[in-house]
Coordinates of C-alpha atoms (C1' of nucleotides) in Angstrom, one line a residue:
Chain A
M1 CA -0.1 -12.6 204.8
L2 CA -0.6 -9.2 204.4
N3 CA -4.7 -8.8 204.1
Y4 CA -6.5 -7.1 201.9
L5 CA -7.6 -4.9 204.5
S6 CA -5.7 -5.3 207.7
A7 CA -3.0 -3.7 210.0
G8 CA -3.7 -5.0 213.1
H9 CA -3.0 -8.8 214.2
G10 CA 0.4 -9.6 214.3
T11 CA 2.5 -6.9 213.5
R12 CA 6.5 -7.6 213.0
D13 CA 9.3 -5.8 213.5
A14 CA 11.2 -4.8 210.7
A15 CA 13.2 -2.3 209.4
R16 CA 15.3 -1.6 206.9
F17 CA 17.5 1.2 205.6
S18 CA 18.2 2.9 202.7
A19 CA 20.5 4.6 200.3
P20 CA 20.3 8.4 201.7
V21 CA 18.6 11.0 199.3
E22 CA 18.7 14.8 199.7
C23 CA 16.0 16.6 201.2
S24 CA 16.1 19.0 198.7
S25 CA 15.1 16.6 196.1
C26 CA 12.8 15.0 198.0
R27 CA 8.8 14.9 196.7
A28 CA 7.5 15.8 200.7
R29 CA 9.6 18.7 200.5
Q30 CA 7.4 21.7 200.6
L31 CA 5.3 20.1 203.5
C32 CA 8.0 18.7 205.7
L33 CA 11.3 20.0 208.3
P34 CA 12.0 23.1 207.1
A35 CA 9.7 24.1 204.7
G36 CA 10.5 27.6 204.6
A37 CA 14.3 27.3 204.8
T38 CA 15.9 28.8 202.3
D39 CA 19.2 28.1 203.5
H40 CA 19.9 24.4 201.9
R41 CA 22.8 24.2 203.5
N42 CA 21.4 23.4 207.1
V43 CA 18.5 21.8 205.4
D44 CA 20.9 18.6 204.2
K45 CA 22.6 18.2 207.6
L46 CA 18.9 17.1 209.4
V47 CA 18.6 13.6 208.3
G48 CA 20.5 10.3 210.0
R49 CA 19.2 8.0 208.1
R50 CA 16.5 7.0 206.2
I51 CA 14.1 3.3 207.4
K52 CA 11.5 1.8 205.4
V53 CA 9.1 0.4 207.2
S54 CA 6.6 -2.9 205.7
R55 CA 3.3 -2.6 206.5
D56 CA 2.4 -3.6 209.7
S57 CA 5.6 -2.6 211.0
N58 CA 6.4 -1.0 214.3
L59 CA 8.7 1.6 213.6
Y60 CA 9.2 1.7 217.9
K61 CA 7.0 0.1 220.0
A62 CA 5.9 1.5 223.6
G63 CA 8.8 1.0 226.2
D64 CA 11.6 0.8 223.1
L65 CA 14.9 3.8 223.6
V66 CA 14.0 6.8 222.0
G67 CA 17.6 8.4 221.8
N68 CA 17.2 12.2 221.7
R69 CA 15.6 11.1 217.7
F70 CA 12.0 11.5 216.1
Y71 CA 10.9 11.1 212.5
A72 CA 9.7 12.6 209.4
I73 CA 7.1 10.8 207.4
R74 CA 9.1 10.2 203.4
Y75 CA 6.0 8.2 202.7
G76 CA 3.5 6.0 203.3
S77 CA 1.0 6.3 206.9
F78 CA 0.8 5.0 210.4
K79 CA -1.3 4.7 213.5
N80 CA -0.1 5.1 216.8
Y81 CA -1.2 3.8 219.4
R82 CA -0.8 4.0 223.3
A83 CA -2.4 1.9 226.6
D84 CA -5.7 3.9 227.8
A85 CA -6.8 3.8 231.1
A86 CA -7.7 0.2 231.2
G87 CA -4.1 -1.0 229.9
Q88 CA -6.0 -1.7 226.5
P89 CA -4.3 0.0 223.6
R90 CA -6.3 2.7 221.8
I91 CA -4.8 4.8 218.7
T92 CA -3.9 8.5 219.0
G93 CA -3.7 9.1 215.9
F94 CA -3.0 8.3 212.1
Q95 CA 0.0 10.3 210.5
M96 CA 1.5 10.7 206.7
S97 CA 3.8 11.9 204.5
A98 CA 5.6 14.7 205.3
E99 CA 4.2 14.5 209.2
F100 CA 6.2 13.3 212.1
L101 CA 6.3 10.9 214.6
A102 CA 7.6 10.1 218.5
L103 CA 7.3 14.2 219.3
D104 CA 5.6 13.0 222.4
A105 CA 9.0 11.2 223.1
I106 CA 11.5 14.2 223.0
G107 CA 11.9 14.6 226.8
L108 CA 11.6 10.9 227.7
Q109 CA 13.7 7.4 227.8
Q110 CA 11.5 5.2 226.0
H111 CA 8.9 5.7 224.1
N112 CA 4.5 5.1 225.4
C113 CA 3.2 4.1 222.9
T114 CA 4.0 2.4 219.0
A115 CA 4.0 3.6 215.7
V116 CA 2.7 0.9 213.0
A117 CA 3.0 1.5 209.2
L118 CA -0.5 0.9 207.7
E119 CA 1.5 0.5 204.3
D120 CA 5.1 0.3 202.9
S121 CA 6.5 3.3 204.3
E122 CA 9.3 5.3 204.4
V123 CA 10.4 7.6 207.6
C124 CA 13.9 9.6 207.9
E125 CA 15.0 9.3 210.7
I126 CA 16.5 13.4 212.5
S127 CA 18.4 13.8 215.3
C128 CA 16.9 17.3 218.0
G129 CA 20.4 17.9 218.3
S130 CA 20.8 19.0 214.1
M131 CA 17.6 21.1 214.5
K132 CA 20.0 23.4 216.3
P133 CA 20.0 26.2 213.1
L134 CA 16.4 25.6 212.8
L135 CA 15.1 25.5 216.0
P136 CA 12.2 28.1 216.0
F137 CA 10.8 25.9 213.5
F138 CA 11.7 22.9 215.6
H139 CA 9.6 25.1 218.9
S140 CA 6.6 26.1 215.6
I141 CA 6.0 22.5 215.0
L142 CA 6.4 20.8 218.9
S143 CA 4.4 23.5 219.2
K144 CA 1.5 22.9 216.8
E145 CA 1.6 19.0 217.4
I146 CA 0.2 20.1 220.7
T147 CA -2.6 22.3 219.1
D148 CA -3.0 19.2 216.9
E149 CA -3.4 16.8 219.9
Q150 CA -5.8 19.8 221.6
N151 CA -7.9 19.1 218.2
V152 CA -8.4 15.8 218.3
A153 CA -9.4 16.5 222.1
L154 CA -12.1 18.8 221.1
L155 CA -13.2 16.7 218.7
L156 CA -14.1 13.6 221.0
R157 CA -15.4 16.1 223.0
N158 CA -18.6 17.0 220.4
T159 CA -20.6 14.0 221.4
R160 CA -22.1 13.1 218.3
A161 CA -20.9 10.3 215.8
E162 CA -22.2 12.1 213.1
Q163 CA -19.2 15.0 213.8
R164 CA -16.9 12.9 214.9
L165 CA -17.3 10.8 211.0
A166 CA -17.3 13.7 209.2
A167 CA -14.4 16.0 210.2
F168 CA -12.7 12.7 210.2
L169 CA -13.4 12.6 206.5
L170 CA -12.4 16.4 205.8
N171 CA -9.1 16.5 208.1
L172 CA -7.9 13.3 205.8
S173 CA -9.7 15.2 202.6
W174 CA -7.9 18.7 203.6
R175 CA -4.6 16.5 204.6
Y176 CA -5.1 15.0 200.7
G177 CA -5.1 17.9 198.8
V178 CA -1.8 19.8 200.6
R179 CA -0.3 16.8 199.7
G180 CA -1.4 17.4 196.0
F181 CA -3.5 14.1 196.2
S182 CA -7.0 14.5 195.4
P183 CA -8.9 15.1 198.5
A184 CA -12.1 14.6 197.4
R185 CA -11.5 11.3 196.3
F186 CA -8.8 8.8 198.5
R187 CA -8.4 5.8 199.6
L188 CA -8.6 5.0 203.2
A189 CA -5.4 3.4 205.1
M190 CA -7.0 2.5 207.7
S191 CA -9.3 -0.2 208.6
R192 CA -13.3 1.1 210.2
R193 CA -11.9 -0.5 213.5
D194 CA -9.1 1.7 213.5
I195 CA -11.5 4.4 212.7
A196 CA -14.1 3.4 215.4
D197 CA -11.2 2.9 218.0
F198 CA -9.6 6.5 217.0
L199 CA -13.1 8.5 217.0
G200 CA -14.2 6.5 220.4
L201 CA -16.9 4.8 218.6
T202 CA -17.9 1.0 217.3
P203 CA -17.0 -0.6 214.4
E204 CA -20.9 -0.8 213.4
S205 CA -21.3 2.7 214.1
V206 CA -18.8 3.7 211.9
S207 CA -20.3 1.5 208.7
R208 CA -23.9 3.1 209.9
L209 CA -22.6 6.7 209.5
M210 CA -21.1 6.2 205.6
F211 CA -24.1 5.1 204.7
Q212 CA -26.0 7.3 206.3
F213 CA -23.5 10.1 204.8
K214 CA -23.9 8.3 201.9
D215 CA -27.6 8.3 201.7
Q216 CA -27.7 11.6 202.1
N217 CA -25.5 12.2 199.2
L218 CA -22.3 13.7 201.3
I219 CA -19.9 11.0 200.2
N220 CA -19.9 8.1 198.1
V221 CA -17.7 4.9 199.9
T222 CA -17.4 1.6 198.6
G223 CA -15.1 -0.4 201.4
R224 CA -12.5 1.5 201.5
D225 CA -12.4 3.9 198.6
V226 CA -14.2 7.8 199.5
T227 CA -15.1 10.5 197.6
L228 CA -16.8 13.7 199.0
V229 CA -19.4 14.6 197.6
D230 CA -20.8 17.6 199.6
A231 CA -17.9 19.3 201.3
I232 CA -19.6 21.8 202.2
G233 CA -23.0 19.7 203.6
L234 CA -20.4 17.4 205.5
K235 CA -18.5 20.5 207.1
Q236 CA -21.9 21.9 208.6
L237 CA -22.7 18.5 209.6
A238 CA -19.5 18.4 211.7
A239 CA -20.1 21.8 212.9
N240 CA -24.0 20.8 214.4
A241 CA -22.9 20.4 217.6
G242 CA -26.2 19.0 217.0
G243 CA -26.6 17.1 220.7
A244 CA -23.9 18.0 222.0
P245 CA -23.4 18.8 226.0
G246 CA -21.5 22.1 227.3
A247 CA -21.5 24.5 224.0
A248 CA -22.6 27.8 226.7
L249 CA -19.6 29.2 228.8
D250 CA -18.6 32.4 228.4
A251 CA -19.1 32.8 224.6
T252 CA -16.0 34.6 223.0
P253 CA -17.4 33.3 219.4
Q254 CA -13.6 32.6 217.3
T255 CA -14.1 30.3 214.2
L256 CA -11.7 27.8 213.7
P257 CA -10.4 27.2 210.0
L258 CA -10.8 23.4 210.5
P259 CA -9.1 20.8 209.9
R260 CA -5.3 21.5 210.1
G261 CA -2.3 19.1 210.5
E262 CA -2.5 15.8 212.0
L263 CA -5.5 13.8 213.3
Chain B
M1 CA -19.2 40.9 242.0
L2 CA -17.0 37.6 242.0
N3 CA -19.9 35.5 243.3
Y4 CA -19.3 32.3 245.4
L5 CA -18.6 30.1 242.7
S6 CA -18.0 31.7 239.1
A7 CA -15.6 32.1 236.5
G8 CA -17.4 32.1 233.2
H9 CA -19.6 35.3 232.5
G10 CA -17.8 38.3 232.3
T11 CA -14.5 38.2 232.0
R12 CA -12.5 40.7 232.2
D13 CA -8.8 41.9 231.0
A14 CA -7.2 43.4 233.9
A15 CA -3.3 42.6 234.1
R16 CA -0.8 43.9 236.8
F17 CA 2.7 43.4 237.3
S18 CA 4.3 42.6 240.2
A19 CA 7.5 43.3 242.1
P20 CA 10.5 40.5 240.2
V21 CA 11.3 37.9 242.5
E22 CA 14.0 35.0 241.6
C23 CA 13.5 31.4 240.3
S24 CA 16.0 30.4 243.1
S25 CA 13.2 31.6 245.8
C26 CA 9.7 30.9 244.3
R27 CA 7.2 28.3 245.7
A28 CA 7.2 26.5 242.3
R29 CA 10.8 26.1 242.3
Q30 CA 10.6 22.0 242.5
L31 CA 8.5 21.8 240.0
C32 CA 8.7 24.3 237.8
L33 CA 10.7 25.3 235.1
P34 CA 14.5 24.2 234.9
A35 CA 13.4 21.4 238.0
G36 CA 17.0 19.4 237.6
A37 CA 18.9 22.1 237.1
T38 CA 21.7 22.8 238.9
D39 CA 23.0 25.8 237.8
H40 CA 21.3 28.9 239.2
R41 CA 23.1 31.9 237.4
N42 CA 20.7 30.4 233.9
V43 CA 17.7 30.1 236.1
D44 CA 17.2 33.4 236.8
K45 CA 18.0 34.9 233.7
L46 CA 14.5 33.1 232.0
V47 CA 11.7 35.2 233.4
G48 CA 10.8 38.5 232.2
R49 CA 8.1 39.8 234.0
R50 CA 5.3 39.1 236.6
I51 CA 2.1 39.4 236.0
K52 CA -0.8 39.5 238.4
V53 CA -4.1 38.3 237.1
S54 CA -6.9 38.3 238.9
R55 CA -10.1 36.1 239.2
D56 CA -12.3 35.8 236.0
S57 CA -9.1 38.2 233.9
N58 CA -7.8 37.2 230.8
L59 CA -4.5 35.9 230.5
Y60 CA -4.6 36.5 226.9
K61 CA -7.8 36.3 224.5
A62 CA -7.9 33.9 221.4
G63 CA -6.8 36.6 218.7
D64 CA -4.5 38.6 221.0
L65 CA -0.9 38.7 219.6
V66 CA 2.1 36.3 220.8
G67 CA 5.5 37.3 220.6
N68 CA 7.6 34.0 220.7
R69 CA 6.7 33.9 224.9
F70 CA 5.0 31.9 227.0
Y71 CA 4.2 31.3 231.3
A72 CA 4.6 29.5 233.8
I73 CA 1.9 29.7 237.0
R74 CA 3.3 31.2 240.1
Y75 CA 0.6 30.4 242.2
G76 CA -3.6 30.2 241.2
S77 CA -5.0 28.6 238.5
F78 CA -6.3 28.8 235.0
K79 CA -9.0 27.3 232.4
N80 CA -8.4 27.4 228.8
Y81 CA -10.5 27.5 226.6
R82 CA -11.2 27.6 223.0
A83 CA -13.5 27.2 220.1
D84 CA -14.4 23.9 218.9
A85 CA -16.1 22.8 215.1
A86 CA -19.2 24.6 215.7
G87 CA -17.5 28.1 217.5
Q88 CA -18.2 27.5 220.7
P89 CA -16.0 27.7 222.9
R90 CA -15.2 24.5 224.8
I91 CA -12.5 24.1 227.5
T92 CA -9.2 22.2 226.9
G93 CA -7.8 21.9 230.1
F94 CA -7.1 23.7 233.7
Q95 CA -3.5 24.5 234.6
M96 CA -1.8 25.1 237.9
S97 CA 1.3 26.2 239.7
A98 CA 4.6 25.6 238.1
E99 CA 2.3 24.3 235.2
F100 CA 2.3 26.7 231.8
L101 CA 0.3 28.7 229.5
A102 CA 0.6 29.0 225.5
L103 CA 2.7 26.2 225.3
D104 CA 0.4 25.8 221.9
A105 CA 0.9 29.1 220.4
I106 CA 4.8 29.3 219.9
G107 CA 5.3 29.2 216.3
L108 CA 2.1 31.1 216.1
Q109 CA 1.3 34.8 215.2
Q110 CA -1.8 35.1 217.7
H111 CA -3.4 33.1 220.4
N112 CA -5.6 30.7 219.4
C113 CA -7.1 29.7 223.0
T114 CA -8.3 32.1 225.9
A115 CA -6.7 31.9 229.3
V116 CA -9.2 32.7 232.4
A117 CA -7.8 32.7 236.0
L118 CA -9.7 30.2 238.4
E119 CA -9.0 32.5 241.1
D120 CA -6.3 35.5 241.8
S121 CA -3.3 34.2 240.5
E122 CA 0.0 35.5 239.1
V123 CA 2.4 33.8 236.6
C124 CA 5.7 34.8 234.9
E125 CA 6.8 35.4 231.0
I126 CA 8.9 33.3 229.4
S127 CA 10.6 35.0 226.4
C128 CA 11.3 31.6 224.2
G129 CA 15.0 33.0 223.7
S130 CA 15.8 32.6 227.0
M131 CA 15.1 28.8 226.9
K132 CA 18.5 28.6 225.1
P133 CA 20.8 27.4 227.6
L134 CA 18.3 24.7 229.1
L135 CA 16.6 23.7 225.3
P136 CA 17.0 19.9 226.6
F137 CA 14.7 20.9 229.0
F138 CA 12.4 23.3 227.0
H139 CA 11.8 20.4 224.8
S140 CA 10.8 17.7 227.3
I141 CA 8.3 20.5 228.5
L142 CA 6.8 20.9 224.9
S143 CA 6.7 16.9 224.0
K144 CA 5.3 16.8 227.9
E145 CA 2.5 18.6 226.8
I146 CA 2.2 16.8 223.8
T147 CA 2.0 13.5 225.8
D148 CA -0.8 15.2 227.9
E149 CA -2.8 16.3 225.7
Q150 CA -2.8 12.7 224.1
N151 CA -3.8 11.7 227.7
V152 CA -6.6 14.3 227.5
A153 CA -8.0 12.6 224.1
L154 CA -7.7 9.5 225.6
L155 CA -9.6 9.7 228.2
L156 CA -12.4 11.6 226.0
R157 CA -12.4 8.4 224.2
N158 CA -13.3 6.1 227.6
T159 CA -16.7 7.1 226.8
R160 CA -18.4 6.1 230.2
A161 CA -19.1 9.3 232.0
E162 CA -17.7 7.4 235.6
Q163 CA -14.5 6.8 234.2
R164 CA -13.9 10.5 233.1
L165 CA -15.1 11.7 236.2
A166 CA -13.1 10.0 238.4
A167 CA -10.3 9.8 236.1
F168 CA -10.3 13.8 236.3
L169 CA -10.6 13.9 240.4
L170 CA -8.0 11.3 240.6
N171 CA -5.6 13.7 237.9
L172 CA -6.7 17.0 240.2
S173 CA -5.8 14.7 243.3
W174 CA -1.9 13.7 241.7
R175 CA -1.2 17.6 241.0
Y176 CA -2.4 18.6 244.5
G177 CA -0.4 16.0 245.4
V178 CA 2.9 17.1 244.0
R179 CA 2.7 20.2 244.9
G180 CA 2.1 19.9 248.6
F181 CA -1.1 20.0 249.4
S182 CA -3.7 17.0 250.4
P183 CA -4.3 14.3 247.9
A184 CA -7.1 13.2 249.4
R185 CA -8.8 16.6 250.5
F186 CA -8.9 19.5 247.8
R187 CA -11.1 22.3 246.7
L188 CA -12.2 22.3 243.3
A189 CA -10.9 25.5 241.5
M190 CA -13.3 25.1 238.7
S191 CA -17.3 25.1 238.7
R192 CA -19.6 21.4 238.4
R193 CA -20.3 23.3 234.6
D194 CA -16.7 24.2 233.7
I195 CA -16.2 20.6 234.5
A196 CA -18.5 19.1 232.8
D197 CA -17.5 21.2 229.7
F198 CA -14.4 20.0 229.6
L199 CA -15.1 16.1 230.4
G200 CA -17.8 16.2 227.3
L201 CA -20.7 15.7 229.5
T202 CA -23.2 17.6 231.1
P203 CA -23.5 19.4 234.4
E204 CA -26.0 17.6 235.9
S205 CA -24.6 14.3 234.9
V206 CA -21.7 15.5 237.1
S207 CA -23.9 16.9 239.8
R208 CA -24.9 13.3 240.0
L209 CA -22.1 11.1 239.8
M210 CA -19.8 12.9 242.3
F211 CA -23.3 11.6 244.7
Q212 CA -22.8 8.1 243.1
F213 CA -19.5 8.0 243.5
K214 CA -20.5 9.5 247.4
D215 CA -23.0 6.6 248.1
Q216 CA -20.2 4.2 246.7
N217 CA -18.2 5.6 249.6
L218 CA -15.6 6.8 247.0
I219 CA -15.9 10.3 247.8
N220 CA -16.5 13.0 250.0
V221 CA -18.1 16.1 248.7
T222 CA -19.6 19.4 250.1
G223 CA -20.4 21.9 247.1
R224 CA -16.6 22.4 245.7
D225 CA -15.4 20.4 248.8
V226 CA -13.6 17.1 247.7
T227 CA -12.2 14.1 249.8
L228 CA -11.2 11.4 248.6
V229 CA -11.6 8.5 250.5
D230 CA -10.7 5.7 248.1
A231 CA -8.9 5.8 245.7
I232 CA -8.1 2.6 245.0
G233 CA -11.3 2.2 243.9
L234 CA -11.6 5.7 241.9
K235 CA -8.6 3.7 240.0
Q236 CA -10.3 0.9 239.4
L237 CA -13.1 2.6 238.0
A238 CA -11.4 5.1 235.9
A239 CA -9.6 1.9 234.8
N240 CA -13.0 -0.3 234.0
A241 CA -13.7 0.4 230.4
G242 CA -16.9 -1.0 230.9
G243 CA -18.7 -0.2 228.4
A244 CA -16.4 1.8 226.6
P245 CA -16.5 0.5 222.2
G246 CA -12.4 -0.1 220.8
A247 CA -11.3 -2.0 223.6
A248 CA -9.4 -4.9 221.2
L249 CA -6.4 -4.1 218.6
D250 CA -3.2 -5.5 218.5
A251 CA -2.7 -5.4 222.3
T252 CA 0.5 -4.9 223.7
P253 CA -0.9 -4.3 227.8
Q254 CA 1.8 -1.5 228.4
T255 CA 0.7 -0.3 232.0
L256 CA 0.0 3.7 231.6
P257 CA 0.9 5.5 235.2
L258 CA -2.2 7.3 235.7
P259 CA -2.4 11.0 236.1
R260 CA 0.2 13.0 234.8
G261 CA 1.0 16.2 234.0
E262 CA -1.7 18.6 233.2
L263 CA -5.6 17.8 232.4
Chain C
dC1 C1' -12.5 -25.4 199.3
dG2 C1' -13.1 -23.9 203.8
dC3 C1' -11.0 -20.9 206.9
dC4 C1' -10.5 -15.8 208.8
dG5 C1' -10.3 -11.2 208.9
dC6 C1' -13.7 -7.4 207.3
dA7 C1' -17.4 -5.4 206.7
dT8 C1' -22.6 -5.1 206.7
dT9 C1' -27.2 -5.0 208.5
dG10 C1' -30.7 -5.6 212.6
dA11 C1' -33.6 -5.7 217.0
dT12 C1' -32.6 -4.8 221.7
dG13 C1' -30.4 -2.1 225.4
dT14 C1' -28.9 1.6 228.6
dG15 C1' -26.2 5.5 229.4
dA16 C1' -26.2 10.2 229.3
dC17 C1' -28.5 14.3 227.7
dT18 C1' -33.0 17.3 227.5
dC19 C1' -36.3 19.0 229.7
dA20 C1' -38.0 21.1 234.0
dA21 C1' -38.4 22.4 238.8
dG22 C1' -36.7 22.5 243.1
dG23 C1' -32.8 24.0 246.9
dT24 C1' -29.0 26.3 248.0
dG25 C1' -25.4 29.7 249.3
dC26 C1' -24.0 34.2 248.7
dG27 C1' -24.0 39.4 247.8
dT28 C1' -26.8 43.2 246.8
dG29 C1' -30.2 46.4 248.7
dG30 C1' -33.8 48.1 251.4
Chain D
dC1 C1' -30.7 42.6 259.7
dC2 C1' -33.4 40.5 256.4
dA3 C1' -35.4 39.8 252.0
dC4 C1' -34.6 39.4 247.4
dG5 C1' -32.3 38.0 242.5
dC6 C1' -28.7 35.2 241.0
dA7 C1' -25.8 31.8 240.0
dC8 C1' -24.9 27.3 240.8
dC9 C1' -26.3 22.8 242.0
dT10 C1' -29.2 19.0 242.6
dT11 C1' -33.2 16.6 241.3
dG12 C1' -36.7 13.3 238.4
dA13 C1' -39.1 11.7 234.3
dG14 C1' -39.0 11.2 229.3
dT15 C1' -36.1 10.3 225.5
dC16 C1' -32.5 9.0 221.6
dA17 C1' -28.3 7.9 220.3
dC18 C1' -24.6 4.6 220.1
dA19 C1' -23.4 0.2 221.9
dT20 C1' -24.8 -4.6 222.7
dC21 C1' -24.9 -9.1 221.1
dA22 C1' -25.5 -11.9 217.4
dA23 C1' -26.0 -13.5 212.3
dT24 C1' -24.2 -13.1 207.4
dG25 C1' -21.9 -12.0 203.1
dC26 C1' -17.9 -11.2 201.0
dG27 C1' -12.6 -10.9 199.8
dG28 C1' -8.1 -12.9 200.7
dC29 C1' -5.1 -16.6 201.1
dG30 C1' -3.9 -21.1 202.7

DNA sequence: CGCCGCATTGATGTGACTCAAGGTGCGTGG
DNA sequence: CCACGCACCTTGAGTCACATCAATGCGGCG
């Protein structure tokens, strides 16, 4: 059980609860929910219970009842998948600490996607009701989530596989950096297959591209360990809409600050 | 001015205000904001002013100040575009009556995308503050918007151009149907180019596919007038992940009720 | 040791983009 | 009223990126 790389086949449902911790003492404090909130009285009332989710386990499955709750990740990381038009599960995104799960299910009776831990993780359960004192903040994270999803969709319209992978790596780098980890060296929590599925490519293409980037001295890779050697070069690659279709339009050139938030 | 087909080059900023109308007497009432709300006192307090937006005009542009407001479309339709990684504007979606604009900008200082009317339209301005009495509903539409964007991303991962266009047509059909228009016959509000841009294809491909569908007796097309002849066939096409990559994964087969909400 | 899943690598096919040219409908101006 | 111009749309031939198929290497686990 628990292969070196893995997550995928035979997920389990395990979920253990852990002792309550106050938000104010949480490592993810600066990035997570009430990032700007100075009123700590409200902050610590937000969180219901904490839930440990071991690697390859589901936090929730498509079809599970929602119950007006969502989750903030304390540590660890998740992949999120749901059925595509053909009924096949496809990865819709990866989430890491201080990011949220199930924001897309708030108005719903039951979840329409499944969240699987990529490593041993822990999440905080938050009831929407408890967000009342922080409504503007709550709304902004919902809104931001919409933007993030739009960014994913934009990425996928960038036909070229190169750009997708480059943007993906840059996005991860950015997110690690913000969390205090090295933005230049990190370990991928997900398999090539997961990456490929998320980017709408094949694992073979991802593999080849990784080595292409390596040959171009943009990155270093061995297995899941990635080092960004030339982030600027990567950015140029991600931006070069090379063979991408569309492109023209009205043209009100705006610059996107590049990867922001979850992918 | 105002060519037969158009929207695209030389958009304007015109915006006229019109006399207040009560939500309770609005044509879009059943689909729009407080769909289920029985308490009409709250309903009519939601809307600030109404804004007429003529064809090819912007409701807002990327960079405009937000001001804690969003919009519900009373009649007409819009396209929404923003800069991709290369700084080129790309269409992120189309919106029609009883759908919302600027939900992605709620926490922000300024808009990061531009909304252009595809035909003469009118929108209702809604301040987030006024949503207090309808918070659960408000949250559900935000949440639903996230889901819709995920659906777009899913669609775009379905590599095959056939499926993208089929799904797009079905989605439009569904949305027209829900609004009391014929789901089988409708007129596209957007150009081939807009469709192509949105779907990550080229106008040529869209054109060819339209005729391919016609040859297969799935639809009828002349210009922008579309008739769905064999919706079931189209659905099968949209679902047949034929040459799409990925596909496998853990497999917890779930069926997606197909097109729901905005694309 | 042998199995299995993941990752890599190569050979081949094809879908969709590219480039280029021609058709069509509407608006404009003579 | 007709001719022209301009988008938009269509259609065709050639090319290339990525998927597909297939085989091998590698590491962990039973």
